[in-house]
Amino acid sequence: MCEQCGCQSPQPGGKAAEKNPKTMLLEVNRRLLAANDKQAAANRRLAEEKLGAVVINLISSPGGGKTTLLAATIDRLAGRRKIGVLEGDIETERDAERLRAHGIPVVALTTGGACHLDAPLVNRGLQQLAAKEDRLDLVFIENVGNLVCPATFDLGEHYRVVLLSVPEGSDKPAKYPRAFLTSQVFLVSKTDLLPHFDFSLDEVRQDALGINPDLKILPLAAKDGVGLDAWLAWLETLFP
Ligand SMILES: Nc1nc2c(ncn2[C@@H]2O[C@H](COP(=O)(O)OP(=O)(O)OP(=O)(O)O)[C@@H](O)[C@H]2O)c(=O)[nH]1
Ligand SMILES: [Mg+2]
């Protein structure tokens, strides 16, 4: 269990739960997650009905390359797709400022300690975007840098995208499977660094597909643009 936020996948309760503090805690977590899921469903409706937007939740470890990828994506889609961003961080608006400089609406969601975003916080962000914008094609949610807890919380996204950067190592899908199990797209980021690390693209592909055979895997380097075309082509499939 994450000691900071207490998030954990729910387990069934039952009679024993009434007296056992550990199972009581699990029951509280289950109810919190159920409330979160209800809000997430409302968030999806809000994004669709008020903004007409597809919502994408980006998950990675700290420094995995989420903001750099978003900046490159915004630049490449400028004039073609209207983008808004909900920028999640524990502290500071630094990433939000980085993306505002690219000329799009960004709402900073600062958790003040929690290691993941949840659906109520995202609802506030979506409301703020909807107050500023009539329509958006895409809303990206940059989750707090963490490969564990964000994988448990539905935010109301339509798609979940997990990034794993080359310096983190190709063993990570096997060790942190939930993020890969619950995502539709897996971006192997910072591939320009492949010559400097013992990262195996074969291993990472095999392990990730073993966890989730439907995962679309796209290696890319947002810094030099290699692989971005395939990512942008996938984004365009969301607008038939
Ligand atoms: N070599 C290389 N470095 C990259 C690439 N993408 C991002 N970086 C660097 O990786 C570092 C972290 O990138 P960010 O985009 O800030 O990562 P993040 O996932 O948004 O980080 P948090 O929001 O703190 O979790 C920065 O120094 C980037 O310049 C890439 O494709 N290649
Ligand atoms: Mg960032």
PDB file of C-alpha atoms and ligand atoms in Angstrom:
ATOM      1  CA  MET A   1       0.000   0.000   0.000  1.00  0.00           C
ATOM      2  CA  CYS A   2       1.112   3.529  -0.699  1.00  0.00           C
ATOM      3  CA  GLU A   3       1.654   5.092   2.729  1.00  0.00           C
ATOM      4  CA  GLN A   4       1.389   8.603   1.362  1.00  0.00           C
ATOM      5  CA  CYS A   5      -2.095   8.389  -0.112  1.00  0.00           C
ATOM      6  CA  GLY A   6      -3.345   4.979   1.025  1.00  0.00           C
ATOM      7  CA  CYS A   7      -4.393   4.010  -2.480  1.00  0.00           C
ATOM      8  CA  GLN A   8      -4.630   0.319  -3.159  1.00  0.00           C
ATOM      9  CA  SER A   9      -6.682  -1.921  -5.364  1.00  0.00           C
ATOM     10  CA  PRO A  10      -9.901  -2.816  -3.587  1.00  0.00           C
ATOM     11  CA  GLN A  11     -10.379  -6.250  -2.041  1.00  0.00           C
ATOM     12  CA  PRO A  12     -13.700  -7.816  -1.119  1.00  0.00           C
ATOM     13  CA  GLY A  13     -14.845  -7.011   2.431  1.00  0.00           C
ATOM     14  CA  GLY A  14     -17.148  -9.548   4.134  1.00  0.00           C
ATOM     15  CA  LYS A  15     -18.061 -10.162   7.761  1.00  0.00           C
ATOM     16  CA  ALA A  16     -14.487 -10.481   9.016  1.00  0.00           C
ATOM     17  CA  ALA A  17     -13.856  -6.987   7.705  1.00  0.00           C
ATOM     18  CA  GLU A  18     -16.012  -5.536  10.445  1.00  0.00           C
ATOM     19  CA  LYS A  19     -13.478  -6.347  13.179  1.00  0.00           C
ATOM     20  CA  ASN A  20     -10.162  -6.505  11.376  1.00  0.00           C
ATOM     21  CA  PRO A  21      -8.578  -3.016  11.036  1.00  0.00           C
ATOM     22  CA  LYS A  22      -6.692  -4.016   7.901  1.00  0.00           C
ATOM     23  CA  THR A  23      -9.790  -5.245   6.084  1.00  0.00           C
ATOM     24  CA  MET A  24     -11.715  -2.218   7.363  1.00  0.00           C
ATOM     25  CA  LEU A  25      -9.112  -0.012   5.714  1.00  0.00           C
ATOM     26  CA  LEU A  26      -9.493  -2.000   2.511  1.00  0.00           C
ATOM     27  CA  GLU A  27     -13.248  -1.452   2.663  1.00  0.00           C
ATOM     28  CA  VAL A  28     -12.715   2.317   3.011  1.00  0.00           C
ATOM     29  CA  ASN A  29     -10.366   2.184   0.002  1.00  0.00           C
ATOM     30  CA  ARG A  30     -12.960   0.231  -1.988  1.00  0.00           C
ATOM     31  CA  ARG A  31     -15.601   2.870  -1.289  1.00  0.00           C
ATOM     32  CA  LEU A  32     -13.221   5.692  -2.170  1.00  0.00           C
ATOM     33  CA  LEU A  33     -12.412   4.015  -5.462  1.00  0.00           C
ATOM     34  CA  ALA A  34     -16.107   3.440  -6.185  1.00  0.00           C
ATOM     35  CA  ALA A  35     -16.788   7.163  -5.582  1.00  0.00           C
ATOM     36  CA  ASN A  36     -13.809   8.010  -7.790  1.00  0.00           C
ATOM     37  CA  ASP A  37     -15.127   5.801 -10.605  1.00  0.00           C
ATOM     38  CA  LYS A  38     -18.534   7.483 -10.450  1.00  0.00           C
ATOM     39  CA  GLN A  39     -16.917  10.926 -10.754  1.00  0.00           C
ATOM     40  CA  ALA A  40     -14.697   9.625 -13.570  1.00  0.00           C
ATOM     41  CA  ALA A  41     -17.764   8.580 -15.566  1.00  0.00           C
ATOM     42  CA  ALA A  42     -19.214  12.081 -15.046  1.00  0.00           C
ATOM     43  CA  ASN A  43     -15.892  13.598 -16.192  1.00  0.00           C
ATOM     44  CA  ARG A  44     -16.052  11.608 -19.436  1.00  0.00           C
ATOM     45  CA  ARG A  45     -19.572  12.880 -20.082  1.00  0.00           C
ATOM     46  CA  LEU A  46     -18.503  16.456 -19.300  1.00  0.00           C
ATOM     47  CA  ALA A  47     -15.562  16.255 -21.729  1.00  0.00           C
ATOM     48  CA  GLU A  48     -17.762  14.780 -24.462  1.00  0.00           C
ATOM     49  CA  GLU A  49     -20.854  16.936 -24.036  1.00  0.00           C
ATOM     50  CA  LYS A  50     -19.342  20.333 -23.115  1.00  0.00           C
ATOM     51  CA  LEU A  51     -16.041  20.225 -24.977  1.00  0.00           C
ATOM     52  CA  GLY A  52     -16.454  17.489 -27.591  1.00  0.00           C
ATOM     53  CA  ALA A  53     -12.997  16.340 -26.525  1.00  0.00           C
ATOM     54  CA  VAL A  54     -11.113  13.063 -26.406  1.00  0.00           C
ATOM     55  CA  VAL A  55      -9.297  12.816 -23.067  1.00  0.00           C
ATOM     56  CA  ILE A  56      -5.895  11.130 -22.740  1.00  0.00           C
ATOM     57  CA  ASN A  57      -4.266  10.358 -19.392  1.00  0.00           C
ATOM     58  CA  LEU A  58      -0.445  10.282 -19.562  1.00  0.00           C
ATOM     59  CA  ILE A  59       1.332   8.199 -16.934  1.00  0.00           C
ATOM     60  CA  SER A  60       5.050   7.725 -16.299  1.00  0.00           C
ATOM     61  CA  SER A  61       7.676   7.798 -13.578  1.00  0.00           C
ATOM     62  CA  PRO A  62       9.013  11.244 -12.635  1.00  0.00           C
ATOM     63  CA  GLY A  63      11.000  12.584 -15.569  1.00  0.00           C
ATOM     64  CA  GLY A  64       9.766   9.948 -18.030  1.00  0.00           C
ATOM     65  CA  GLY A  65       9.287  12.645 -20.660  1.00  0.00           C
ATOM     66  CA  LYS A  66       5.563  13.499 -20.436  1.00  0.00           C
ATOM     67  CA  THR A  67       5.842  17.299 -20.622  1.00  0.00           C
ATOM     68  CA  THR A  68       8.482  17.170 -23.368  1.00  0.00           C
ATOM     69  CA  LEU A  69       6.232  14.877 -25.411  1.00  0.00           C
ATOM     70  CA  LEU A  70       3.246  17.158 -24.845  1.00  0.00           C
ATOM     71  CA  ALA A  71       5.195  20.225 -25.958  1.00  0.00           C
ATOM     72  CA  ALA A  72       6.298  18.457 -29.155  1.00  0.00           C
ATOM     73  CA  THR A  73       2.756  17.153 -29.776  1.00  0.00           C
ATOM     74  CA  ILE A  74       1.212  20.600 -29.290  1.00  0.00           C
ATOM     75  CA  ASP A  75       3.688  22.134 -31.746  1.00  0.00           C
ATOM     76  CA  ARG A  76       3.120  19.447 -34.358  1.00  0.00           C
ATOM     77  CA  LEU A  77      -0.682  19.685 -34.118  1.00  0.00           C
ATOM     78  CA  ALA A  78      -0.804  23.498 -34.045  1.00  0.00           C
ATOM     79  CA  GLY A  79      -3.516  24.795 -36.368  1.00  0.00           C
ATOM     80  CA  ARG A  80      -4.938  21.292 -36.882  1.00  0.00           C
ATOM     81  CA  ARG A  81      -6.220  20.217 -33.463  1.00  0.00           C
ATOM     82  CA  LYS A  82      -7.348  22.301 -30.499  1.00  0.00           C
ATOM     83  CA  ILE A  83      -5.593  21.025 -27.391  1.00  0.00           C
ATOM     84  CA  GLY A  84      -6.050  21.688 -23.688  1.00  0.00           C
ATOM     85  CA  VAL A  85      -3.937  20.277 -20.870  1.00  0.00           C
ATOM     86  CA  LEU A  86      -4.617  19.453 -17.240  1.00  0.00           C
ATOM     87  CA  GLU A  87      -1.152  19.497 -15.717  1.00  0.00           C
ATOM     88  CA  GLY A  88      -0.764  17.380 -12.585  1.00  0.00           C
ATOM     89  CA  ASP A  89       2.110  17.897 -10.177  1.00  0.00           C
ATOM     90  CA  ILE A  90       2.641  17.558  -6.448  1.00  0.00           C
ATOM     91  CA  GLU A  91       4.096  21.076  -6.212  1.00  0.00           C
ATOM     92  CA  THR A  92       4.798  24.008  -8.555  1.00  0.00           C
ATOM     93  CA  GLU A  93       3.233  25.157 -11.817  1.00  0.00           C
ATOM     94  CA  ARG A  94       6.490  24.733 -13.706  1.00  0.00           C
ATOM     95  CA  ASP A  95       5.215  22.178 -16.226  1.00  0.00           C
ATOM     96  CA  ALA A  96       1.981  24.151 -16.672  1.00  0.00           C
ATOM     97  CA  GLU A  97       4.050  27.260 -17.479  1.00  0.00           C
ATOM     98  CA  ARG A  98       6.217  25.288 -19.922  1.00  0.00           C
ATOM     99  CA  LEU A  99       3.114  24.246 -21.859  1.00  0.00           C
ATOM    100  CA  ARG A 100       1.325  27.629 -21.658  1.00  0.00           C
ATOM    101  CA  ALA A 101       4.317  29.000 -23.559  1.00  0.00           C
ATOM    102  CA  HIS A 102       3.108  26.843 -26.493  1.00  0.00           C
ATOM    103  CA  GLY A 103      -0.087  28.874 -26.716  1.00  0.00           C
ATOM    104  CA  ILE A 104      -2.688  26.461 -25.396  1.00  0.00           C
ATOM    105  CA  PRO A 105      -4.996  26.534 -22.338  1.00  0.00           C
ATOM    106  CA  VAL A 106      -3.441  24.745 -19.387  1.00  0.00           C
ATOM    107  CA  VAL A 107      -4.945  24.216 -15.952  1.00  0.00           C
ATOM    108  CA  ALA A 108      -2.475  23.351 -13.196  1.00  0.00           C
ATOM    109  CA  LEU A 109      -3.687  20.612 -10.839  1.00  0.00           C
ATOM    110  CA  THR A 110      -1.382  20.721  -7.838  1.00  0.00           C
ATOM    111  CA  THR A 111      -2.050  17.867  -5.424  1.00  0.00           C
ATOM    112  CA  GLY A 112      -0.053  19.301  -2.498  1.00  0.00           C
ATOM    113  CA  GLY A 113       1.251  15.860  -1.565  1.00  0.00           C
ATOM    114  CA  ALA A 114      -0.828  13.113  -3.158  1.00  0.00           C
ATOM    115  CA  CYS A 115       1.152  11.000  -5.597  1.00  0.00           C
ATOM    116  CA  HIS A 116      -1.631  10.733  -8.204  1.00  0.00           C
ATOM    117  CA  LEU A 117      -4.548  12.693  -9.624  1.00  0.00           C
ATOM    118  CA  ASP A 118      -8.078  11.618  -8.823  1.00  0.00           C
ATOM    119  CA  ALA A 119     -11.379  12.151 -10.603  1.00  0.00           C
ATOM    120  CA  PRO A 120     -12.713  14.966  -8.332  1.00  0.00           C
ATOM    121  CA  LEU A 121      -9.571  17.046  -8.918  1.00  0.00           C
ATOM    122  CA  VAL A 122      -9.746  16.410 -12.658  1.00  0.00           C
ATOM    123  CA  ASN A 123     -13.399  17.473 -12.597  1.00  0.00           C
ATOM    124  CA  ARG A 124     -12.349  20.872 -11.274  1.00  0.00           C
ATOM    125  CA  GLY A 125      -9.779  21.127 -14.038  1.00  0.00           C
ATOM    126  CA  LEU A 126     -12.261  20.169 -16.755  1.00  0.00           C
ATOM    127  CA  GLN A 127     -14.755  22.733 -15.439  1.00  0.00           C
ATOM    128  CA  GLN A 128     -12.067  25.419 -15.675  1.00  0.00           C
ATOM    129  CA  LEU A 129     -11.198  24.402 -19.234  1.00  0.00           C
ATOM    130  CA  ALA A 130     -14.888  24.362 -20.193  1.00  0.00           C
ATOM    131  CA  ALA A 131     -15.294  27.882 -18.747  1.00  0.00           C
ATOM    132  CA  LYS A 132     -12.549  29.131 -21.092  1.00  0.00           C
ATOM    133  CA  GLU A 133     -13.077  27.040 -24.225  1.00  0.00           C
ATOM    134  CA  ASP A 134     -16.175  26.143 -26.228  1.00  0.00           C
ATOM    135  CA  ARG A 135     -14.633  23.154 -27.931  1.00  0.00           C
ATOM    136  CA  LEU A 136     -11.400  21.213 -27.770  1.00  0.00           C
ATOM    137  CA  ASP A 137     -10.325  18.210 -29.823  1.00  0.00           C
ATOM    138  CA  LEU A 138      -7.969  16.760 -27.236  1.00  0.00           C
ATOM    139  CA  VAL A 139      -7.525  17.156 -23.512  1.00  0.00           C
ATOM    140  CA  PHE A 140      -4.286  15.685 -22.230  1.00  0.00           C
ATOM    141  CA  ILE A 141      -4.004  14.994 -18.525  1.00  0.00           C
ATOM    142  CA  GLU A 142      -0.385  14.829 -17.395  1.00  0.00           C
ATOM    143  CA  ASN A 143      -0.579  12.712 -14.265  1.00  0.00           C
ATOM    144  CA  VAL A 144       1.772  13.097 -11.314  1.00  0.00           C
ATOM    145  CA  GLY A 145       5.080  11.350 -12.058  1.00  0.00           C
ATOM    146  CA  ASN A 146       4.573   7.882 -10.610  1.00  0.00           C
ATOM    147  CA  LEU A 147       4.149   4.496 -12.279  1.00  0.00           C
ATOM    148  CA  VAL A 148       2.192   2.913  -9.415  1.00  0.00           C
ATOM    149  CA  CYS A 149      -0.742   4.821  -7.893  1.00  0.00           C
ATOM    150  CA  PRO A 150      -1.970   6.665 -11.028  1.00  0.00           C
ATOM    151  CA  ALA A 151      -2.663   3.274 -12.608  1.00  0.00           C
ATOM    152  CA  THR A 152      -5.404   2.652 -10.009  1.00  0.00           C
ATOM    153  CA  PHE A 153      -7.440   5.823 -10.588  1.00  0.00           C
ATOM    154  CA  ASP A 154      -9.796   6.325 -13.521  1.00  0.00           C
ATOM    155  CA  LEU A 155      -9.833  10.077 -14.171  1.00  0.00           C
ATOM    156  CA  GLY A 156     -12.510  10.021 -16.840  1.00  0.00           C
ATOM    157  CA  GLU A 157     -10.048   9.571 -19.677  1.00  0.00           C
ATOM    158  CA  HIS A 158     -10.957   7.845 -22.925  1.00  0.00           C
ATOM    159  CA  TYR A 159      -7.424   6.523 -23.379  1.00  0.00           C
ATOM    160  CA  ARG A 160      -4.523   5.893 -21.072  1.00  0.00           C
ATOM    161  CA  VAL A 161      -0.972   6.192 -22.367  1.00  0.00           C
ATOM    162  CA  VAL A 162       2.022   4.977 -20.364  1.00  0.00           C
ATOM    163  CA  LEU A 163       5.558   6.210 -21.034  1.00  0.00           C
ATOM    164  CA  LEU A 164       8.698   4.376 -19.995  1.00  0.00           C
ATOM    165  CA  SER A 165      12.004   6.067 -20.757  1.00  0.00           C
ATOM    166  CA  VAL A 166      15.112   4.190 -21.832  1.00  0.00           C
ATOM    167  CA  PRO A 167      17.226   5.117 -18.743  1.00  0.00           C
ATOM    168  CA  GLU A 168      14.622   3.483 -16.454  1.00  0.00           C
ATOM    169  CA  GLY A 169      15.346   0.000 -17.824  1.00  0.00           C
ATOM    170  CA  SER A 170      13.426  -2.527 -19.886  1.00  0.00           C
ATOM    171  CA  ASP A 171      12.473  -4.657 -16.867  1.00  0.00           C
ATOM    172  CA  LYS A 172       9.884  -2.144 -15.637  1.00  0.00           C
ATOM    173  CA  PRO A 173       6.680  -3.453 -17.287  1.00  0.00           C
ATOM    174  CA  ALA A 174       7.177  -6.788 -15.528  1.00  0.00           C
ATOM    175  CA  LYS A 175       7.802  -5.041 -12.193  1.00  0.00           C
ATOM    176  CA  TYR A 176       5.031  -2.417 -12.449  1.00  0.00           C
ATOM    177  CA  PRO A 177       2.442  -4.266 -14.518  1.00  0.00           C
ATOM    178  CA  ARG A 178      -0.753  -2.374 -13.681  1.00  0.00           C
ATOM    179  CA  ALA A 179       0.145   0.765 -15.629  1.00  0.00           C
ATOM    180  CA  PHE A 180       0.777  -1.405 -18.699  1.00  0.00           C
ATOM    181  CA  LEU A 181      -2.294  -3.569 -18.130  1.00  0.00           C
ATOM    182  CA  THR A 182      -4.642  -0.582 -17.959  1.00  0.00           C
ATOM    183  CA  SER A 183      -3.173   1.457 -20.844  1.00  0.00           C
ATOM    184  CA  GLN A 184      -3.984   1.309 -24.539  1.00  0.00           C
ATOM    185  CA  VAL A 185      -0.680   2.793 -25.737  1.00  0.00           C
ATOM    186  CA  PHE A 186       2.861   2.296 -24.445  1.00  0.00           C
ATOM    187  CA  LEU A 187       5.426   4.888 -25.516  1.00  0.00           C
ATOM    188  CA  VAL A 188       9.064   3.882 -25.082  1.00  0.00           C
ATOM    189  CA  SER A 189      10.525   7.364 -24.657  1.00  0.00           C
ATOM    190  CA  LYS A 190      14.038   8.822 -25.030  1.00  0.00           C
ATOM    191  CA  THR A 191      15.067   6.248 -27.647  1.00  0.00           C
ATOM    192  CA  ASP A 192      17.928   8.561 -28.669  1.00  0.00           C
ATOM    193  CA  LEU A 193      19.593   7.239 -25.481  1.00  0.00           C
ATOM    194  CA  LEU A 194      19.437   3.562 -26.538  1.00  0.00           C
ATOM    195  CA  PRO A 195      23.147   3.452 -27.475  1.00  0.00           C
ATOM    196  CA  HIS A 196      24.073   4.482 -23.914  1.00  0.00           C
ATOM    197  CA  PHE A 197      21.916   2.057 -21.893  1.00  0.00           C
ATOM    198  CA  ASP A 198      21.452  -1.713 -21.813  1.00  0.00           C
ATOM    199  CA  PHE A 199      17.744  -1.273 -22.552  1.00  0.00           C
ATOM    200  CA  SER A 200      16.295  -4.085 -24.663  1.00  0.00           C
ATOM    201  CA  LEU A 201      13.406  -3.125 -26.950  1.00  0.00           C
ATOM    202  CA  ASP A 202      12.738  -6.842 -27.500  1.00  0.00           C
ATOM    203  CA  GLU A 203      12.479  -7.519 -23.766  1.00  0.00           C
ATOM    204  CA  VAL A 204      10.234  -4.544 -23.116  1.00  0.00           C
ATOM    205  CA  ARG A 205       7.924  -5.468 -26.019  1.00  0.00           C
ATOM    206  CA  GLN A 206       7.705  -9.101 -24.954  1.00  0.00           C
ATOM    207  CA  ASP A 207       7.014  -8.295 -21.293  1.00  0.00           C
ATOM    208  CA  ALA A 208       4.495  -5.546 -22.037  1.00  0.00           C
ATOM    209  CA  LEU A 209       2.573  -7.675 -24.540  1.00  0.00           C
ATOM    210  CA  GLY A 210       2.631 -10.563 -22.058  1.00  0.00           C
ATOM    211  CA  ILE A 211       0.789  -8.277 -19.625  1.00  0.00           C
ATOM    212  CA  ASN A 212      -1.508  -6.679 -22.210  1.00  0.00           C
ATOM    213  CA  PRO A 213      -1.572  -8.229 -25.708  1.00  0.00           C
ATOM    214  CA  ASP A 214      -3.649  -5.307 -27.065  1.00  0.00           C
ATOM    215  CA  LEU A 215      -1.090  -2.654 -26.107  1.00  0.00           C
ATOM    216  CA  LYS A 216       0.098  -0.481 -28.992  1.00  0.00           C
ATOM    217  CA  ILE A 217       3.842   0.036 -28.516  1.00  0.00           C
ATOM    218  CA  LEU A 218       5.539   3.061 -30.067  1.00  0.00           C
ATOM    219  CA  PRO A 219       9.216   3.902 -29.473  1.00  0.00           C
ATOM    220  CA  LEU A 220      10.014   7.611 -29.807  1.00  0.00           C
ATOM    221  CA  ALA A 221      12.337  10.434 -28.849  1.00  0.00           C
ATOM    222  CA  ALA A 222      10.404  13.656 -28.334  1.00  0.00           C
ATOM    223  CA  LYS A 223      13.643  15.606 -28.128  1.00  0.00           C
ATOM    224  CA  ASP A 224      14.737  14.957 -31.704  1.00  0.00           C
ATOM    225  CA  GLY A 225      11.305  14.049 -33.111  1.00  0.00           C
ATOM    226  CA  VAL A 226      12.146  10.469 -34.120  1.00  0.00           C
ATOM    227  CA  GLY A 227       9.031   8.294 -33.858  1.00  0.00           C
ATOM    228  CA  LEU A 228       6.666  11.234 -33.387  1.00  0.00           C
ATOM    229  CA  ASP A 229       4.927  10.603 -36.722  1.00  0.00           C
ATOM    230  CA  ALA A 230       3.625   7.227 -35.540  1.00  0.00           C
ATOM    231  CA  TRP A 231       2.366   8.806 -32.291  1.00  0.00           C
ATOM    232  CA  LEU A 232       0.627  11.604 -34.212  1.00  0.00           C
ATOM    233  CA  ALA A 233      -0.839   9.060 -36.629  1.00  0.00           C
ATOM    234  CA  TRP A 234      -2.310   7.165 -33.667  1.00  0.00           C
ATOM    235  CA  LEU A 235      -3.789  10.403 -32.320  1.00  0.00           C
ATOM    236  CA  GLU A 236      -5.422  11.052 -35.706  1.00  0.00           C
ATOM    237  CA  THR A 237      -7.149   7.643 -35.546  1.00  0.00           C
ATOM    238  CA  LEU A 238      -9.176   9.117 -32.666  1.00  0.00           C
ATOM    239  CA  PHE A 239     -10.845  11.480 -35.166  1.00  0.00           C
ATOM    240  CA  PRO A 240     -12.342   9.266 -37.875  1.00  0.00           C
TER     241      PRO A 240
HETATM  242  N1  LIG B   1      17.574  12.470 -24.302  1.00  0.00           N
HETATM  243  C1  LIG B   1      16.279  12.772 -24.176  1.00  0.00           C
HETATM  244  N2  LIG B   1      15.865  13.456 -23.095  1.00  0.00           N
HETATM  245  C2  LIG B   1      14.544  13.701 -22.998  1.00  0.00           C
HETATM  246  C3  LIG B   1      13.608  13.301 -23.966  1.00  0.00           C
HETATM  247  N3  LIG B   1      12.379  13.673 -23.546  1.00  0.00           N
HETATM  248  C4  LIG B   1      12.566  14.316 -22.386  1.00  0.00           C
HETATM  249  N4  LIG B   1      13.851  14.345 -22.050  1.00  0.00           N
HETATM  250  C5  LIG B   1      14.465  14.971 -20.869  1.00  0.00           C
HETATM  251  O1  LIG B   1      14.033  14.270 -19.711  1.00  0.00           O
HETATM  252  C6  LIG B   1      13.878  15.187 -18.620  1.00  0.00           C
HETATM  253  C7  LIG B   1      12.476  15.047 -18.060  1.00  0.00           C
HETATM  254  O2  LIG B   1      11.549  15.388 -19.064  1.00  0.00           O
HETATM  255  P1  LIG B   1      10.082  15.895 -18.734  1.00  0.00           P
HETATM  256  O3  LIG B   1       9.376  16.037 -20.036  1.00  0.00           O
HETATM  257  O4  LIG B   1      10.137  17.055 -17.835  1.00  0.00           O
HETATM  258  O5  LIG B   1       9.523  14.636 -17.949  1.00  0.00           O
HETATM  259  P2  LIG B   1       8.136  14.520 -17.156  1.00  0.00           P
HETATM  260  O6  LIG B   1       7.691  13.118 -17.309  1.00  0.00           O
HETATM  261  O7  LIG B   1       7.212  15.573 -17.609  1.00  0.00           O
HETATM  262  O8  LIG B   1       8.603  14.802 -15.659  1.00  0.00           O
HETATM  263  P3  LIG B   1       7.668  15.041 -14.360  1.00  0.00           P
HETATM  264  O9  LIG B   1       6.550  15.937 -14.782  1.00  0.00           O
HETATM  265  O10 LIG B   1       8.576  15.680 -13.366  1.00  0.00           O
HETATM  266  O11 LIG B   1       7.202  13.680 -13.948  1.00  0.00           O
HETATM  267  C8  LIG B   1      14.158  16.565 -19.171  1.00  0.00           C
HETATM  268  O12 LIG B   1      15.486  16.926 -18.881  1.00  0.00           O
HETATM  269  C9  LIG B   1      13.984  16.391 -20.676  1.00  0.00           C
HETATM  270  O13 LIG B   1      14.726  17.297 -21.437  1.00  0.00           O
HETATM  271  C10 LIG B   1      14.093  12.596 -25.122  1.00  0.00           C
HETATM  272  O14 LIG B   1      13.360  12.210 -26.034  1.00  0.00           O
HETATM  273  N5  LIG B   1      15.432  12.353 -25.154  1.00  0.00           N
HETATM  274 MG    MG B   2       6.113  16.901 -16.494  1.00  0.00          MG
END
